[in-house]
Structures are given as C-alpha cells and as structure tokens.
C-alpha cells in the first residue's frame, strides 16, 4: 500500500492532490513494500523516471514519508547487526580469505549453471548499473586522507576518466554477453526485497551525513571483499 501510493503520486503533476500519503505503521523493515517504496524515493536522487517531474525529489510530504520508512529500516538494521569498536580486528578478518569458503561465487564457479548466473546478474544489476554512485555522496563529507583515499578508489570505479571502463558500463557489457537487457532498471520489477534492501542501505547511508561512518565502513568492507569473488565470476 505504501509503495503503491508513492508510485501513484509520482504519476501526478506536482500540485496538491488533496490525498494524503499513507502513514507507516509497523512496516516490515526488510519487506517488499517498504523497500519498493524506498527504492522509488531514492531513485529520484539518481536518474529519476521518464515522465516524472524532477521536482518530486524535494517534495516535503514525500520526504516526510521517506524519513519514516528510513527510520523503520535503520531500526531493523541496528537490531540485527552486532556493534563494536575494534576496527583493526574487523579489517584483519576482512583481509583473510577463508580456507574452505562457501557463497554464491564459489557455487557458480564450481557447479553453477548459466541460468543461475543470469538470474544473479539480473538481480545485481539493480546496484551495479549505478555502481559507486551511492558512495560518491561521501566525497564532500570527508576531509584529508580519508577523502583522498575515497576519491582514488572512486576514480577507478568511474573508469579512470574513460567512459567505456566505468564499472557500471563493464557490468552492462557482462549483461549483454549473457543475453540480458543492459538497460538501466530493466529488471527492477523482478528484484526481490533483499536485493532492493542492499541498494537502499547504500543510498540511506550516502544521503545522510550523520551516517557517513556507516557508509565509509560499508565502502571499505565491499572494496576489500569483492575483488576475489569478482575474479571467480
């Protein structure tokens, strides 16, 4: 009901419709309705939607509803995630590949079938066709060595100045290679809530200065751990 109301509202002109947006009551923090609604709201900050007034990006009632959805999601993340302050221990663990690893990359490399790879790539396209964009929100929120290090990695993510080497473009090339539609958002309607939640988490962290520490942590963890799995893929 929440995502339906938001999508309906975005199809209107930006004038008072007289219909209030719904309230968020006891929504599942990892459910499909909440993450479909959040993803649509966040997309207004990225490439938007054909036929949707760009002014909706800063519409106060829509932002108020988005904030309620974000609070529910963030509460869910915090309740399901162990805390800690030993950064060195976390980094040391991330830097070691398990001796007997599992996971999707190992399955696809050893026994996976093409249809499984195609399904995985379709789901991952929700993020990878906008790869590194959420983390770019961090740039003005950091200083000194942290900013320089982030920009150094982001420069590579965006192809080192070459459009054909942008990671989002490389992923689109992969999609074409395995017979999938590389258009931005082509598989959005098929993406399950967990995939939307992963991308929404990045947008949530990136769009809130108060969560820049979480975004830096996510960026570091992702950059450390994805290279070995990407090589297997």
Short mmCIF file of N, CA and C in Angstrom, two decimals, residues 10 20-21 33 41 63 87 132 149 170 182:
data_model
loop_
_atom_site.label_atom_id
_atom_site.label_comp_id
_atom_site.label_asym_id
_atom_site.label_seq_id
_atom_site.Cartn_x
_atom_site.Cartn_y
_atom_site.Cartn_z
N UNK A 10 3.66 9.95 -7.87
CA UNK A 10 4.69 10.40 -8.81
C UNK A 10 4.16 10.50 -10.24
N UNK A 20 -3.75 12.53 1.05
CA UNK A 20 -2.57 12.42 1.90
C UNK A 20 -1.83 11.12 1.62
N UNK A 21 -0.51 11.17 1.76
CA UNK A 21 0.27 9.96 1.64
C UNK A 21 0.05 9.11 2.89
N UNK A 33 7.21 -4.13 0.44
CA UNK A 33 6.53 -2.84 0.29
C UNK A 33 7.44 -1.69 0.71
N UNK A 41 11.69 6.26 -4.02
CA UNK A 41 12.04 7.58 -3.48
C UNK A 41 13.51 7.91 -3.76
N UNK A 63 9.24 13.52 1.24
CA UNK A 63 10.43 13.38 2.07
C UNK A 63 10.06 12.96 3.49
N UNK A 87 38.11 -1.59 15.16
CA UNK A 87 38.20 -1.51 13.70
C UNK A 87 39.30 -2.42 13.16
N UNK A 132 28.95 2.61 -7.58
CA UNK A 132 29.76 3.68 -6.99
C UNK A 132 29.01 4.99 -6.83
N UNK A 149 41.68 9.13 -0.24
CA UNK A 149 41.63 7.69 -0.46
C UNK A 149 40.33 7.29 -1.15
N UNK A 170 31.00 -1.75 -17.63
CA UNK A 170 31.52 -3.12 -17.72
C UNK A 170 30.45 -4.12 -17.31
N UNK A 182 20.67 -4.80 -20.85
CA UNK A 182 21.55 -3.95 -20.03
C UNK A 182 20.97 -2.58 -19.71
#
